[in-house]
Structure formats: structure tokens, C-alpha cells
Coordinates of C-alpha atoms in Angstrom, one line a residue:
Chain A
M173 CA 98.2 78.4 114.7
K174 CA 99.8 79.5 111.5
R175 CA 102.7 82.0 111.9
F176 CA 104.5 83.8 109.0
L177 CA 105.8 87.1 107.8
E178 CA 103.2 88.9 105.8
T179 CA 101.6 92.3 105.0
G180 CA 98.7 93.7 106.9
N181 CA 96.7 93.4 103.7
F182 CA 97.1 89.7 103.7
A183 CA 96.2 89.5 107.4
I184 CA 93.0 91.4 106.8
T185 CA 92.0 89.0 104.0
E186 CA 92.6 86.1 106.4
G187 CA 90.5 87.8 109.2
A188 CA 87.7 88.5 106.7
I189 CA 87.3 85.0 105.4
M190 CA 87.6 83.6 109.0
A191 CA 84.7 85.9 109.9
G192 CA 82.6 84.5 107.1
C193 CA 83.1 87.1 104.4
R194 CA 82.1 85.6 101.1
L195 CA 81.9 88.5 98.8
F196 CA 84.5 91.2 98.1
A197 CA 83.8 94.0 95.6
G198 CA 86.5 96.5 95.1
Y199 CA 88.6 98.6 92.9
P200 CA 92.4 98.3 93.4
I201 CA 94.2 101.3 95.0
T202 CA 97.6 101.6 96.8
P203 CA 98.1 100.7 99.5
A204 CA 95.1 98.3 99.8
T205 CA 95.5 96.6 96.4
E206 CA 96.9 93.4 97.9
I207 CA 93.6 92.9 99.7
A208 CA 91.8 92.8 96.4
E209 CA 94.6 90.5 95.0
A210 CA 94.4 88.1 98.0
M211 CA 90.6 88.1 98.0
S212 CA 90.5 87.3 94.3
K213 CA 92.7 84.3 95.1
N214 CA 91.3 83.1 98.3
L215 CA 87.5 83.8 98.2
P216 CA 86.8 81.3 95.3
K217 CA 88.6 78.6 97.3
V218 CA 85.9 78.9 100.1
G219 CA 83.0 79.3 97.7
G220 CA 83.0 83.1 97.8
Y221 CA 83.1 85.8 95.1
Y222 CA 85.5 88.5 94.1
I223 CA 84.2 91.3 91.9
Q224 CA 86.4 94.0 90.4
A225 CA 84.1 97.0 89.9
E226 CA 84.5 99.7 87.3
D227 CA 85.2 102.2 90.2
E228 CA 84.9 102.6 94.0
C229 CA 81.3 103.9 93.9
G230 CA 80.3 100.8 91.9
A231 CA 82.3 98.6 94.1
M232 CA 80.7 99.5 97.4
H233 CA 77.2 99.6 95.8
M234 CA 77.8 96.0 94.8
A235 CA 79.0 94.9 98.2
V236 CA 76.1 96.7 99.9
G237 CA 73.7 95.0 97.4
A238 CA 75.1 91.6 98.2
A239 CA 75.0 92.2 101.9
A240 CA 71.3 93.2 101.6
G241 CA 70.8 89.9 99.8
G242 CA 72.3 88.0 102.8
M243 CA 76.0 87.7 102.3
K244 CA 78.7 89.0 104.6
T245 CA 80.6 91.3 102.4
M246 CA 83.6 93.6 102.5
T247 CA 85.3 96.3 100.5
A248 CA 88.7 97.9 100.8
T249 CA 90.2 101.2 99.6
S250 CA 92.3 104.2 100.4
G251 CA 91.2 107.8 100.8
P252 CA 90.5 108.7 97.2
G253 CA 88.3 105.6 97.0
F254 CA 86.8 106.1 100.4
I255 CA 85.3 109.4 99.4
L256 CA 83.7 107.7 96.5
Y257 CA 82.1 105.3 98.9
A258 CA 80.0 108.1 100.4
D259 CA 76.8 107.3 98.5
P260 CA 76.7 103.5 99.1
Y261 CA 77.9 104.1 102.7
G262 CA 74.8 106.2 103.3
W263 CA 72.6 103.4 101.9
A264 CA 74.2 100.9 104.2
I265 CA 73.7 103.2 107.3
G266 CA 70.1 104.1 106.4
C267 CA 69.0 100.7 105.4
E268 CA 70.9 99.1 108.3
I269 CA 73.0 96.8 106.1
P270 CA 76.0 95.1 107.7
I271 CA 79.2 95.5 105.8
V272 CA 82.9 95.9 106.5
V273 CA 84.8 98.8 104.9
L274 CA 88.6 99.0 105.1
N275 CA 90.2 102.3 104.5
S276 CA 94.0 102.3 104.4
Q277 CA 94.9 105.9 104.8
R278 CA 97.7 107.5 102.7
V279 CA 98.7 111.0 102.4
G280 CA 96.1 113.5 101.2
P281 CA 94.2 115.5 100.2
V282 CA 93.2 114.0 96.8
S283 CA 95.8 111.6 95.4
G284 CA 98.6 112.9 97.7
I285 CA 101.4 110.4 98.3
T286 CA 100.3 106.8 97.4
G287 CA 102.9 104.8 99.3
A288 CA 103.1 106.6 102.6
P289 CA 100.9 106.8 105.7
G290 CA 98.5 109.4 106.7
Q291 CA 95.6 109.9 109.1
G292 CA 93.7 112.6 107.4
E293 CA 90.4 110.7 107.4
F294 CA 89.8 110.8 111.1
Y295 CA 86.7 112.9 110.7
N296 CA 85.8 111.6 107.2
A297 CA 85.5 108.1 108.8
R298 CA 83.2 109.6 111.4
Y299 CA 81.0 111.3 108.7
P300 CA 81.4 109.0 105.7
T301 CA 78.2 110.1 104.1
Q302 CA 75.9 113.1 103.9
G303 CA 72.9 114.0 105.8
G304 CA 73.8 113.4 109.4
N305 CA 71.4 111.6 111.9
Y306 CA 73.7 108.8 112.5
E307 CA 76.7 107.5 114.5
T308 CA 79.5 105.4 113.0
I309 CA 81.7 102.6 114.3
V310 CA 85.3 103.0 113.4
L311 CA 88.2 100.7 114.6
A312 CA 91.9 101.7 114.2
P313 CA 94.5 98.9 114.2
N314 CA 98.2 99.7 114.6
S315 CA 99.7 96.4 113.4
A316 CA 99.1 93.7 110.8
Q317 CA 98.1 91.3 113.6
E318 CA 95.7 93.7 115.2
A319 CA 94.3 94.5 111.6
M320 CA 93.4 90.8 111.3
E321 CA 91.8 90.7 114.7
L322 CA 89.8 93.9 114.2
T323 CA 88.6 92.7 110.8
V324 CA 87.0 89.7 112.6
E325 CA 85.6 92.2 115.2
A326 CA 84.3 94.6 112.5
F327 CA 82.2 91.7 111.0
Y328 CA 80.9 90.9 114.4
L329 CA 79.9 94.5 115.3
S330 CA 78.4 95.1 111.9
E331 CA 76.1 92.1 112.4
R332 CA 75.2 93.1 116.0
F333 CA 74.5 96.7 115.1
R334 CA 73.1 96.3 111.6
T335 CA 75.5 98.9 110.3
P336 CA 78.7 99.4 108.3
V337 CA 81.9 99.3 110.3
T338 CA 85.0 101.0 109.0
I339 CA 88.5 99.7 109.8
L340 CA 90.7 102.8 109.6
A341 CA 94.1 101.6 108.9
D342 CA 97.0 103.4 107.3
Q343 CA 99.7 102.5 104.7
L344 CA 102.2 101.1 107.2
V345 CA 99.6 98.7 108.7
T346 CA 98.5 97.4 105.3
D347 CA 101.7 97.4 103.3
G348 CA 104.2 96.7 106.1
L349 CA 105.3 93.2 106.9
E350 CA 105.1 91.6 110.3
D351 CA 105.1 88.2 111.8
I352 CA 101.4 87.2 112.1
S353 CA 99.7 84.5 114.0
I354 CA 96.5 83.1 112.4
P355 CA 94.5 80.9 114.7
E356 CA 93.1 77.7 113.2
T357 CA 91.1 75.9 116.0
D358 CA 88.2 77.3 117.9
E359 CA 90.3 77.3 121.1
E360 CA 93.0 79.5 119.4
K361 CA 90.3 81.9 118.3
E362 CA 88.8 82.2 121.6
A363 CA 92.2 82.6 123.3
M364 CA 92.8 85.5 120.9
G365 CA 89.5 87.1 122.0
L366 CA 87.9 86.8 118.6
R367 CA 84.1 87.1 118.5
F368 CA 82.0 85.8 115.7
M369 CA 78.4 86.2 114.7
D370 CA 76.6 84.4 111.8
R371 CA 74.3 86.2 109.4
K372 CA 70.7 85.7 110.4
V373 CA 67.6 86.9 108.7
H374 CA 65.0 89.3 110.3
M375 CA 61.7 87.8 109.8
G376 CA 59.4 90.9 109.2
P377 CA 57.0 92.3 108.5
D378 CA 58.5 95.2 110.3
F379 CA 61.7 96.9 109.0
Y380 CA 63.0 98.3 112.2
P381 CA 62.0 99.0 115.7
A382 CA 62.0 102.7 116.8
T383 CA 64.3 101.8 119.7
D384 CA 68.0 101.5 120.4
E385 CA 67.8 97.7 120.3
I386 CA 70.8 95.8 119.0
D387 CA 71.2 92.1 118.0
L388 CA 68.3 92.5 115.6
P389 CA 69.1 90.5 112.4
P390 CA 69.2 92.6 109.3
T391 CA 66.5 92.6 106.7
V392 CA 67.5 90.3 103.8
L393 CA 65.8 91.0 100.6
G394 CA 64.3 88.2 98.6
K395 CA 63.8 86.1 101.7
N396 CA 60.1 86.7 101.6
T397 CA 59.9 88.0 105.1
G398 CA 57.5 90.8 104.3
A399 CA 60.0 93.4 105.5
M400 CA 60.7 96.4 103.2
C401 CA 63.9 98.3 103.2
S402 CA 64.0 102.0 102.0
D403 CA 66.5 104.8 101.7
W404 CA 63.8 107.3 101.9
T405 CA 62.4 108.1 105.2
P406 CA 60.7 104.8 106.0
T407 CA 57.9 103.8 108.2
E408 CA 58.6 101.1 110.6
E409 CA 57.4 98.6 108.0
G410 CA 59.9 100.0 105.6
Y411 CA 57.6 101.9 103.3
D412 CA 58.7 105.3 101.9
I413 CA 56.9 108.0 103.6
E414 CA 59.2 111.1 103.8
T415 CA 57.4 113.0 106.7
V416 CA 59.1 115.0 109.5
E417 CA 57.1 113.0 112.1
A418 CA 58.3 109.7 110.7
H419 CA 61.9 110.8 110.2
H420 CA 62.5 111.1 114.0
K421 CA 62.2 107.3 114.6
P422 CA 64.9 106.0 112.2
S423 CA 67.1 108.8 113.1
Y424 CA 66.9 108.1 116.9
R425 CA 67.6 104.5 116.1
M426 CA 70.6 105.1 114.0
I427 CA 72.2 107.4 116.6
Y428 CA 71.3 105.7 119.9
K429 CA 71.6 102.1 118.9
I430 CA 75.3 103.0 118.8
R431 CA 75.6 105.7 121.4
N432 CA 73.8 103.6 124.1
H433 CA 75.9 100.5 123.5
T434 CA 79.4 101.9 123.3
D435 CA 80.4 99.3 126.0
V436 CA 80.1 96.6 123.3
I437 CA 82.4 98.6 120.9
A438 CA 85.0 100.3 123.3
R439 CA 88.6 99.2 123.0
H440 CA 91.8 101.0 123.9
E441 CA 95.3 100.6 125.1
T442 CA 96.7 102.7 128.0
L443 CA 100.1 102.9 129.5
F444 CA 101.4 104.5 132.7
L445 CA 98.3 106.5 133.7
D446 CA 98.2 105.6 137.4
D447 CA 100.6 108.2 138.8
D448 CA 99.1 111.4 137.4
P449 CA 101.5 111.7 134.5
D450 CA 102.8 115.2 133.6
I451 CA 102.2 114.4 129.9
I452 CA 99.7 112.0 128.3
V453 CA 100.5 111.3 124.7
V454 CA 97.4 110.4 122.6
S455 CA 97.8 108.6 119.3
F456 CA 96.1 105.9 117.1
G457 CA 97.2 103.6 114.3
T458 CA 100.9 103.2 113.5
A459 CA 101.8 106.6 115.0
S460 CA 101.1 104.9 118.4
R461 CA 103.9 102.4 117.7
T462 CA 106.8 104.8 118.0
V463 CA 104.9 106.7 120.6
K464 CA 104.7 103.6 122.8
T465 CA 108.5 103.1 122.4
A466 CA 109.1 106.7 123.2
V467 CA 106.9 106.7 126.2
K468 CA 108.6 103.5 127.6
K469 CA 112.0 105.0 127.1
A470 CA 111.0 108.3 128.8
R471 CA 109.8 106.2 131.8
E472 CA 113.2 104.5 131.9
K473 CA 114.6 108.0 132.2
G474 CA 112.2 108.8 135.0
L475 CA 109.9 111.1 133.2
K476 CA 106.2 110.9 134.2
I477 CA 104.7 110.3 130.8
G478 CA 101.6 108.2 130.0
M479 CA 99.8 107.1 126.9
I480 CA 96.3 106.6 125.5
R481 CA 95.6 104.8 122.4
P482 CA 91.9 104.7 121.3
I483 CA 91.5 101.5 119.3
S484 CA 87.7 102.1 118.7
L485 CA 88.0 105.6 117.3
W486 CA 84.4 106.3 116.8
P487 CA 82.3 106.7 119.0
F488 CA 85.1 108.8 120.4
P489 CA 86.1 107.4 123.8
D490 CA 85.6 110.7 125.9
E491 CA 85.7 108.7 129.2
L492 CA 89.5 107.9 128.8
F493 CA 90.4 111.6 129.1
N494 CA 89.3 112.2 132.6
K495 CA 92.7 113.1 134.1
K496 CA 94.0 116.6 134.4
S497 CA 97.2 116.6 132.5
T498 CA 99.2 118.1 129.6
Y499 CA 97.8 116.1 126.6
L500 CA 99.8 115.7 123.4
S501 CA 98.1 114.5 120.3
V502 CA 100.6 112.9 117.9
E503 CA 99.0 112.4 114.5
L504 CA 100.0 111.6 110.8
D505 CA 98.4 114.9 109.6
Y506 CA 99.3 118.5 109.8
D507 CA 95.9 119.9 110.7
G508 CA 95.6 118.2 114.1
Q509 CA 92.3 116.5 113.7
M510 CA 92.2 114.5 116.8
V511 CA 93.4 117.5 118.8
R512 CA 89.9 118.8 118.7
E513 CA 88.3 115.7 120.2
V514 CA 90.9 115.4 123.0
E515 CA 90.4 119.0 123.8
R516 CA 86.6 118.6 123.9
A517 CA 86.9 115.4 126.1
M518 CA 89.6 116.4 128.6
P519 CA 89.0 118.3 131.9
C520 CA 88.8 122.0 131.1
D521 CA 91.8 122.8 133.2
S522 CA 94.1 120.6 131.1
D523 CA 96.4 121.7 128.2
I524 CA 96.5 120.3 124.7
H525 CA 99.4 120.2 122.3
F526 CA 99.9 118.8 118.9
F527 CA 102.7 117.1 116.9
G528 CA 102.0 116.1 113.4
K529 CA 103.9 114.4 110.6
C530 CA 102.7 113.2 107.3
G531 CA 103.9 110.4 105.2
E532 CA 106.3 109.0 107.8
L533 CA 106.3 108.1 111.5
P534 CA 107.4 110.4 114.1
T535 CA 110.7 109.1 115.4
V536 CA 111.4 108.3 119.0
A537 CA 114.1 111.0 119.0
E538 CA 111.6 113.6 117.7
L539 CA 109.1 112.6 120.3
H540 CA 111.7 112.9 123.2
E541 CA 112.6 116.4 122.0
I542 CA 108.8 117.3 122.2
F543 CA 108.5 115.8 125.7
D544 CA 111.5 117.9 126.9
K545 CA 110.0 121.0 125.5
L546 CA 106.7 120.4 127.1
L547 CA 108.1 119.6 130.5
K548 CA 110.0 122.9 130.3
N549 CA 106.9 124.7 129.3
E550 CA 108.5 125.7 126.0
P551 CA 106.2 126.3 123.1
L552 CA 106.4 123.6 120.3
K553 CA 107.4 124.9 117.0
P554 CA 106.8 122.2 114.4
E555 CA 108.6 122.9 111.1
G556 CA 106.6 125.4 109.1
W557 CA 104.6 126.7 112.0
E558 CA 105.4 130.0 113.6
K559 CA 103.3 129.4 116.7
E560 CA 101.4 126.5 118.0
V561 CA 97.8 127.7 118.4
W562 CA 94.8 125.6 119.1
Chain B
M179 CA 121.6 89.4 122.7
K180 CA 120.2 92.9 122.6
D181 CA 116.5 93.1 123.0
R182 CA 116.1 94.7 119.7
I183 CA 118.2 94.2 116.5
E184 CA 117.7 96.8 113.7
I185 CA 118.7 96.1 110.2
L186 CA 118.6 98.7 107.3
A187 CA 119.0 97.9 103.6
S188 CA 119.0 100.5 101.0
G189 CA 120.0 101.1 97.3
F190 CA 118.4 101.7 94.0
G191 CA 115.2 100.2 92.7
G192 CA 115.8 96.9 91.1
Q193 CA 118.8 95.8 93.1
G194 CA 116.7 93.4 95.2
V195 CA 116.7 95.5 98.5
V196 CA 113.2 94.6 99.4
R197 CA 113.7 91.0 98.4
L198 CA 116.8 90.9 100.7
G199 CA 114.8 92.3 103.6
Q200 CA 112.0 89.9 103.0
I201 CA 114.4 86.9 103.1
V202 CA 115.9 88.1 106.3
G203 CA 112.5 88.7 107.8
V204 CA 111.1 85.3 106.9
G205 CA 114.3 83.7 108.0
A206 CA 114.0 85.5 111.4
V207 CA 110.4 84.4 111.9
N208 CA 111.5 80.8 111.3
Q209 CA 114.0 81.2 114.0
G210 CA 111.2 82.3 116.4
F211 CA 111.8 86.1 116.3
R212 CA 109.1 88.8 116.3
V213 CA 109.7 90.8 113.1
T214 CA 108.6 94.1 111.5
M215 CA 109.6 95.1 108.1
L216 CA 108.8 98.5 106.4
K217 CA 109.6 98.9 102.7
S218 CA 109.8 102.1 100.9
H219 CA 107.2 102.5 98.2
G220 CA 106.0 104.6 95.2
T221 CA 108.2 106.6 92.9
E222 CA 111.3 105.6 94.7
Q223 CA 111.2 102.2 93.2
R224 CA 111.7 103.7 89.8
G225 CA 115.2 105.0 90.1
G226 CA 115.4 106.6 93.5
Y227 CA 116.5 105.1 96.7
V228 CA 114.8 102.0 98.0
R229 CA 114.8 101.3 101.7
T230 CA 113.9 98.3 103.8
Q231 CA 113.7 98.7 107.7
L232 CA 113.7 95.5 109.7
V233 CA 113.4 95.1 113.5
L234 CA 113.9 91.7 115.1
S235 CA 113.2 91.0 118.7
S236 CA 112.2 88.2 121.0
E237 CA 109.5 90.5 122.4
E238 CA 106.6 92.3 120.8
I239 CA 107.9 95.2 118.8
D240 CA 106.5 98.5 119.3
S241 CA 108.3 101.0 117.0
P242 CA 108.9 99.5 113.6
L243 CA 111.4 102.4 112.7
V244 CA 115.0 101.8 112.4
E245 CA 116.7 104.7 114.1
D246 CA 119.9 103.2 115.3
P247 CA 120.9 100.4 112.9
D248 CA 122.9 97.4 114.0
Y249 CA 123.5 96.5 110.4
F250 CA 123.2 98.7 107.3
C251 CA 123.5 97.0 103.9
V252 CA 124.2 99.7 101.4
L253 CA 124.2 99.4 97.7
S254 CA 124.3 103.0 96.5
S255 CA 126.1 106.2 97.4
A256 CA 122.9 108.1 97.6
A257 CA 121.6 105.6 100.2
Y258 CA 124.9 105.9 102.1
K259 CA 124.7 109.7 102.1
Q260 CA 121.1 109.6 103.2
F261 CA 121.3 107.0 106.0
G262 CA 125.0 106.4 106.8
H263 CA 124.9 109.0 109.6
M264 CA 122.3 106.9 111.4
V265 CA 124.9 104.1 112.2
V266 CA 126.7 104.9 115.3
D267 CA 127.7 101.5 116.9
G268 CA 126.5 99.3 114.0
T269 CA 128.2 97.7 111.1
I270 CA 128.0 99.0 107.5
L271 CA 128.2 96.5 104.7
Y272 CA 128.8 98.3 101.4
D273 CA 129.5 97.4 97.8
P274 CA 132.6 99.4 96.8
A275 CA 131.6 99.3 93.1
M276 CA 128.6 101.5 93.9
V277 CA 129.3 103.2 97.3
E278 CA 131.9 105.7 98.1
I279 CA 132.4 105.7 101.9
D280 CA 133.3 108.4 104.3
E281 CA 136.7 107.0 105.5
N282 CA 136.6 109.2 108.6
K283 CA 133.6 107.4 110.0
T284 CA 134.5 105.5 113.2
T285 CA 131.9 102.8 112.8
R286 CA 132.8 99.4 111.4
Q287 CA 132.6 99.4 107.6
I288 CA 133.1 96.2 105.6
A289 CA 133.6 96.2 101.8
I290 CA 131.5 93.5 100.1
A291 CA 132.4 93.4 96.5
A292 CA 128.9 91.9 95.7
K293 CA 128.5 93.2 92.1
E294 CA 132.1 92.4 91.0
T295 CA 132.0 88.9 92.5
A296 CA 128.6 88.3 91.0
V297 CA 129.8 89.1 87.5
E298 CA 133.2 87.4 87.9
K299 CA 132.2 84.1 89.6
L300 CA 128.6 83.8 88.5
G301 CA 128.5 85.7 85.2
R302 CA 125.6 88.1 86.1
P303 CA 125.2 91.1 88.5
I304 CA 121.8 89.9 89.5
Y305 CA 123.3 87.7 92.3
A306 CA 124.8 90.7 94.1
N307 CA 121.9 90.9 96.6
T308 CA 122.3 87.2 97.5
I309 CA 126.0 87.8 98.1
M310 CA 125.1 90.7 100.4
L311 CA 122.5 88.4 102.1
G312 CA 125.3 85.9 102.8
A313 CA 127.7 88.7 104.0
L314 CA 124.9 90.0 106.3
T315 CA 124.3 86.5 107.7
G316 CA 128.0 86.1 108.4
A317 CA 128.4 89.5 109.9
T318 CA 125.6 88.8 112.5
A319 CA 127.9 86.2 114.0
G320 CA 125.2 83.5 114.5
L321 CA 122.2 85.8 115.2
L322 CA 120.9 84.8 111.8
E323 CA 121.6 81.1 111.5
K324 CA 123.4 80.2 108.3
K325 CA 121.5 77.1 107.4
N326 CA 118.1 78.7 108.0
M327 CA 118.9 81.8 106.0
L328 CA 120.2 79.7 103.1
E329 CA 117.1 77.5 103.1
T330 CA 114.8 80.5 103.4
M331 CA 116.5 82.2 100.5
L332 CA 116.2 79.0 98.3
K333 CA 112.6 78.8 99.2
I334 CA 111.8 82.5 98.4
I335 CA 113.8 82.7 95.2
P336 CA 112.4 80.1 92.9
K337 CA 115.0 80.0 90.1
F338 CA 118.7 79.6 89.7
K339 CA 119.1 77.7 93.0
E340 CA 122.7 76.5 92.4
E341 CA 123.9 80.0 91.5
N342 CA 122.1 81.6 94.5
K343 CA 123.5 79.0 96.8
K344 CA 127.0 79.7 95.6
A345 CA 126.4 83.4 95.8
F346 CA 125.2 83.1 99.3
E347 CA 128.4 81.0 100.3
L348 CA 130.7 83.5 98.6
G349 CA 129.1 86.5 100.6
F350 CA 129.1 84.5 103.8
S351 CA 132.8 83.8 103.5
M352 CA 133.5 87.5 103.1
T353 CA 132.4 88.3 106.6
T354 CA 133.4 85.1 108.4
S355 CA 136.9 84.1 107.0

């Protein structure tokens, strides 16, 4: 086991190469630039390739192309680049091409604040491209160590599901430094719970089955398998057809291959949920770090407060929100994106509240103030808001 | 030992505040600590304040935020004004050449003449942050081990090893003698 102090960006690179990534195409952007930097140094050492593209749109197209040609590939960016991934992301979904995409969220919209964390791409990660008719897999780490482990997992899931997987990190995960343990032996990897899957080739002539089947290797172009691969509505053999009748089949597959196998994807962390807590705090990514400290300290004071942290963010883990309680969504955005999902998933006689910050983490002191108000049934009034209405 | 040690370092861009934090962080990892380190970023590095937040623990660290610093190394008045109030029971190490302190504050405040000593004894102000690193190491009374911190510093800063070694020792003696 190697152990050192490094950034999440570095940890992600280690995880990707460990998972078999051999091509990275990207365009540098704060706070994910160091991934490009580390990839450019480390990929050639293992026989891999680093490509700096002319922009993010080109970068992800290149990575998708290389993945369709049989390589395990990755790209990394932040919000302003992620939005330019929209077109190639759709290609990867529609053509069932495995690829790993990292989005280190900063403060938006548009360029926003470069060196500060945000979580404004909660929904954007769910709907990264146009057209609908698909589910997406999104994983959200809250530390450099977890970012490394989820990078390995993202490669595994992308192969099993024949689909892109997004790692939705934030600036503090990728730019912050932490002690990181990198496993070196197979035993160490197994002990850490890492899962790996080699790239295999689907021997056609069919392109896809009109079922929810997973563990089907991807079509690899140029391998002379007879399978076609099309971004237009395809037949099961992969020929363009563009008919309403034909469109139902790939749509069903893209939705239900993920929706029917969430047990393979689901990951979460929960704390103190066994005694019907008065408040359940919900958060993901680095916001959950201070939330966890705040919840533990509140318990020491005798307050009945619990915590839910979705790690697999999409598909959204509705089943975690089965308790009647007062829910509090803590997010690094001001518009309360996850509030809506929690509200949809929770029992209808529960309450939902929101505390948002942007560019910095909520402090433990701030969270304790919020807990106190909620326990006294006082309305929350975040700075700038007259009334908390959801 | 407390289950969680918080260290804050802040000053202007270019003073080596992030480097100081990195050396402390790597040194702490070498001693077996779990460590988180947040560094300020962006326009702040071009003239504004720069901040490094370090948390050390023998356990897994949840919040990486410094909210109650045990040690605050401060290299500018602006940083002192912005973060000084957070220090309640901790120790403030400040450079009197750059920081005007609040004399009424009840917490322990130690003057470390880092810039002046760097210029007088080593000829260049650039060694001020190494002097501060030595002073911080001394102030922690063994929590950060002197030999380890010195070796870590020499490994991370590739040049002027003799000068940096001397600077570290000078700083260390300011909080231990």
C-alpha cells in the first residue's frame, strides 16, 4: 500500500490507471487541470495516450471514439466543460460506449468562481445530453480517497452497463489534499472493495438486445464482428432506421438496463437512523463532510439527528427516504436542487427544509444553528431569503 | 493528545503559505496521522489573502474545515483581521513585521520575527516561511516531530538546503528556548 498526501486529482488518476484506463482526452480547466497534468505524465509510462484537445467538445468526442475502438478511456472537466460534453455524451449513451467522465463542480452558472466548490450540476449530471429516453449512472465522492475508489468503480460499472458513468466531484474533492492509500497488491485491492472488469468485445452480428440485459460487452468498431453502431434510431443489428416502432426498443434498453439493476450501482452512507431521528440531514460530496461532524456532535449533545449520504446519486436512491421525519437537504447551491428529489422520495407526511451555501462548505456552527431552529419549529431564513418556501 | 488538531496558515500570495501547509501535511502523514488540507485558490493568490487549513487526527477526518484553530500562523494584517477571531484557545504565531495584533486578545500570541531574521541572518526574505515552519514545529511541543519536519522540508524544497535548514533551526529556537 502506498500512502501519501496528495490531491483528489492525483488520486483519480491513480484509480483510472489501476482500472485499465489507457487514453485520456481532455482540455484543462480548474479545478480538474491536475488530472490532465498527471495523466499526461503517467499514461505514457503504462503504454497509454494523453491527448490535449482543442476544446471540451473535441476532447470527449476523441475519448468516445477511442472507447468505441476498444480502449478504456476517460475525460475530466468542470461545469463549463461538462456542458460542452453534451453532444459526445449522447453518442456514448446511444451507442452504448463505456467511458468515464469526471466533473469537478465549481461555482456556476457559466464561469462562476473557478477555485471554489459548487454542486449545481446535480440535475445536469442526470440529464447530460438532449433527447431523453435514458437513465444515467452518477457517483459522488466526498474525499480524495473515495474519488480514487469510485473512479475504479466507474470503470467497472461503465463496462457492465455499456454506458458512460459520471463521477460528480467538487473542487474540494479534486483540489484538496488528503492522505491517500493506493493499493498495490490484489489482496489490498480486494480488501478495499475495488471491482474490476476487462474490456471485452461483443461478437455481433447484433448491435444490442431489446432487453434490460447487462454484462454484454460493447461493440468495438474495427474488430470485424459484423455489428454496426449507430447514433440514429438503430435496428437491433445497428442499421439506421428512424422509425417510431424501432425506437421503442433501444429506448427501453437504455432506461431499464439501469433502472432494473440499481442493486449493482447503489451505494450510500447513513448514520444514526435507527431511533426515528427528529431530523435527517441529507447531503452528498464534500458538504457531507461537515454535515457528518455536525451530526456526530449533535448526538453527543443528545439531539436525535441522523444523516443520509447518497454516494450513487443517479439513479436517485428513493428507498433511503422511507422514514417519516424532518428532512434537511444541505447543498453547495442556492437553488436547492436535491430538495426536490428528497421531497419526491420521502413519505408524504414528512417535512423538507433546505440550507444552501456556494463556494464554501457550511460550517459545523452554522449547521448546529439550523438544527436548533428546526427542533424549535422556527422557520429557516438563509441570508438573502425572506422566507423558506419549497 | 486531542482527537483533532487544527492548523491555519494565512498571508499574502507568494509568501509560501501553501508550501508551509504542504510540508506540515506531508510531515504529519509521515508520522502516521490522517490529514486533510484545503488551500485557498484563484484570484486570492494574486495579491489577496491566501489560506491553508490543515486538520490532523489519528482517526478518519470528517470535516476538513478549520473552525477552532489550535495553531494559527499569520503573515499579514489582513489575514489576522479575517481569521484571528476564530482562535479561542489556540496559539497565534505572527510576524510583527507584517502583522499588527490586537493586544487585548487573551489567547497566546507569539511574535516570530520571520522576515527580519530571514533578511538579517540569511540575506533574503524568502526564508521567512521556513522560519515560521520551524517556529510552528517548536510550538506544537513534540506533536510535530522536529527531525521528521526538518527532513520533510528538505525533501520538498529542492534548493538552498543549508539556508533552509538554518532557517528552520532559527524558527524552532524561537518557540522552544
